[in-house]
Short mmCIF file of C-alpha atoms in Angstrom, two decimals:
data_model
loop_
_atom_site.label_atom_id
_atom_site.label_comp_id
_atom_site.label_asym_id
_atom_site.label_seq_id
_atom_site.Cartn_x
_atom_site.Cartn_y
_atom_site.Cartn_z
CA MET A 275 -37.08 17.48 16.30
CA ALA A 276 -37.34 21.22 16.90
CA GLU A 277 -38.34 21.71 13.27
CA VAL A 278 -41.50 19.70 13.82
CA PHE A 279 -42.56 22.01 16.64
CA ARG A 280 -41.69 25.08 14.56
CA LEU A 281 -43.79 23.77 11.67
CA ALA A 282 -46.63 22.84 14.03
CA GLY A 283 -46.59 26.34 15.55
CA LEU A 284 -46.58 27.92 12.12
CA ALA A 285 -49.45 25.72 10.96
CA VAL A 286 -51.59 26.52 14.02
CA CYS A 287 -50.93 30.27 13.74
CA ALA A 288 -51.61 30.15 10.01
CA ALA A 289 -54.85 28.23 10.53
CA VAL A 290 -56.11 30.80 13.03
CA LEU A 291 -55.08 33.73 10.83
CA ILE A 292 -56.61 32.20 7.71
CA ASP A 293 -59.85 31.43 9.57
CA LEU A 294 -60.10 35.04 10.73
CA LEU A 295 -59.32 36.37 7.29
CA ARG A 296 -61.83 34.03 5.67
CA ARG A 297 -64.61 35.63 7.72
CA TYR A 298 -63.73 39.22 6.80
CA SER A 299 -61.81 39.00 3.53
CA PRO A 300 -61.86 35.65 1.72
CA GLY A 301 -59.50 36.87 -1.00
CA TYR A 302 -56.79 37.68 1.51
CA ALA A 303 -57.38 34.32 3.21
CA VAL A 304 -56.40 32.52 0.00
CA LEU A 305 -53.28 34.69 -0.36
CA ALA A 306 -52.35 34.08 3.28
CA SER A 307 -52.79 30.34 2.77
CA LEU A 308 -50.58 30.43 -0.30
CA ALA A 309 -47.95 32.47 1.56
CA CYS A 310 -47.96 30.02 4.48
CA CYS A 311 -47.56 27.08 2.11
CA ALA A 312 -44.61 28.82 0.45
CA LEU A 313 -43.09 29.59 3.86
CA ILE A 314 -43.36 25.96 4.92
CA VAL A 315 -41.66 24.84 1.70
CA LEU A 316 -38.90 27.40 2.29
CA LEU A 317 -38.43 26.15 5.85
CA LEU A 318 -38.04 22.65 4.45
CA ALA A 319 -35.65 23.72 1.68
CA ASP A 320 -32.56 22.24 3.37
CA ASP A 321 -34.31 18.93 4.01
CA ILE A 322 -35.69 18.85 0.49
CA GLY A 323 -32.19 19.49 -0.88
CA ALA A 324 -30.75 16.64 1.18
CA LEU A 325 -33.56 14.36 0.03
CA LEU A 326 -32.95 15.23 -3.62
CA ALA A 327 -29.22 14.58 -3.20
CA ALA A 328 -30.01 11.15 -1.74
CA VAL A 329 -32.36 10.43 -4.63
CA ARG A 330 -29.59 11.30 -7.11
CA VAL A 331 -27.21 8.94 -5.32
CA PHE A 332 -29.79 6.14 -5.36
CA SER A 333 -30.53 6.75 -9.04
CA GLN A 334 -26.85 6.65 -9.96
CA ALA A 335 -26.28 3.51 -7.87
CA ALA A 336 -29.19 1.76 -9.52
CA ALA A 337 -28.12 3.07 -12.94
CA SER A 338 -31.64 2.67 -14.25
CA ASP A 339 -34.36 4.91 -15.49
CA GLU A 340 -37.01 3.00 -13.56
CA LEU A 341 -36.04 4.50 -10.21
CA ALA A 342 -35.94 7.99 -11.71
CA CYS A 343 -39.42 7.45 -13.15
CA ALA A 344 -40.76 6.41 -9.77
CA PHE A 345 -39.27 9.46 -8.06
CA LYS A 346 -40.67 11.77 -10.74
CA ALA A 347 -44.11 10.25 -10.29
CA VAL A 348 -43.98 10.76 -6.53
CA ALA A 349 -42.84 14.38 -6.92
CA ILE A 350 -45.62 15.08 -9.42
CA ALA A 351 -48.18 13.53 -7.08
CA LEU A 352 -47.03 15.66 -4.14
CA VAL A 353 -47.05 18.92 -6.09
CA SER A 354 -50.40 18.25 -7.74
CA GLN A 355 -51.98 17.35 -4.40
CA MET A 356 -50.77 20.61 -2.87
CA LEU A 357 -52.12 22.60 -5.83
CA GLN A 358 -55.42 20.76 -5.73
CA GLU A 359 -55.86 21.55 -2.04
CA LEU A 360 -55.06 25.22 -2.64
CA CYS A 361 -57.64 25.40 -5.43
CA ALA A 362 -60.26 23.71 -3.25
CA GLU A 363 -59.52 26.11 -0.38
CA ALA A 364 -59.85 29.05 -2.77
CA GLY A 365 -63.40 27.91 -3.46
CA GLN A 366 -62.69 26.55 -6.94
CA PRO A 367 -63.76 22.88 -6.82
CA ALA A 368 -63.90 22.55 -10.61
CA LEU A 369 -60.33 23.83 -10.94
CA ALA A 370 -59.26 21.55 -8.09
CA GLY A 371 -60.75 18.59 -9.94
CA ARG A 372 -58.91 19.47 -13.14
CA VAL A 373 -55.63 19.89 -11.25
CA ASP A 374 -56.22 16.46 -9.72
CA LEU A 375 -56.90 14.97 -13.16
CA ALA A 376 -53.82 16.65 -14.62
CA GLY A 377 -51.71 15.31 -11.76
CA ARG A 378 -52.93 11.78 -12.35
CA VAL A 379 -52.26 12.01 -16.07
CA LEU A 380 -48.77 13.38 -15.46
CA VAL A 381 -48.02 10.62 -12.92
CA LEU A 382 -49.07 8.00 -15.47
CA ALA A 383 -46.97 9.71 -18.15
CA ALA A 384 -43.95 9.75 -15.83
CA ALA A 385 -44.50 6.08 -14.99
CA LEU A 386 -44.98 5.04 -18.62
CA PRO A 387 -41.44 3.63 -18.99
CA LEU A 388 -42.12 1.45 -15.94
CA LEU A 389 -45.37 0.21 -17.44
CA GLU A 390 -43.63 -0.55 -20.75
CA LYS A 391 -40.92 -2.49 -18.91
CA LEU A 392 -43.59 -4.40 -17.00
CA GLY A 393 -45.30 -5.24 -20.29
CA GLU A 394 -42.02 -6.56 -21.71
CA VAL A 395 -41.46 -8.73 -18.64
CA LEU A 396 -44.99 -10.12 -18.80
CA LYS A 397 -44.64 -10.78 -22.52
CA ALA A 398 -41.39 -12.66 -21.93
CA LEU A 399 -43.04 -14.79 -19.22
CA LEU A 400 -45.90 -15.81 -21.49
#
């Protein structure tokens, strides 16, 4: 519970700092935003590690590639969304759009085994 308040405080302080920097030095504002994002990820490192361990346990229990594909797709979507938002904040909407497109393509590529399995099931039903 305390972590939520720590993250909220960091986010508010970062937002104020980045807003001030954006007015006087936009380049440093982008760097500060990137640094704050990295700091938040570092603060969540223990929780991310625990989550990944749980995902491994679920994947081994299911003993199937389908669950691993779904988790890969979710991870790709999260990372690409974060990168897209950073590009948009840096004032690069075209780059943000391409990152978004790349993320979508990679999610579909990661989910391709699931789509193939779905096709096999549908084919067997018909």
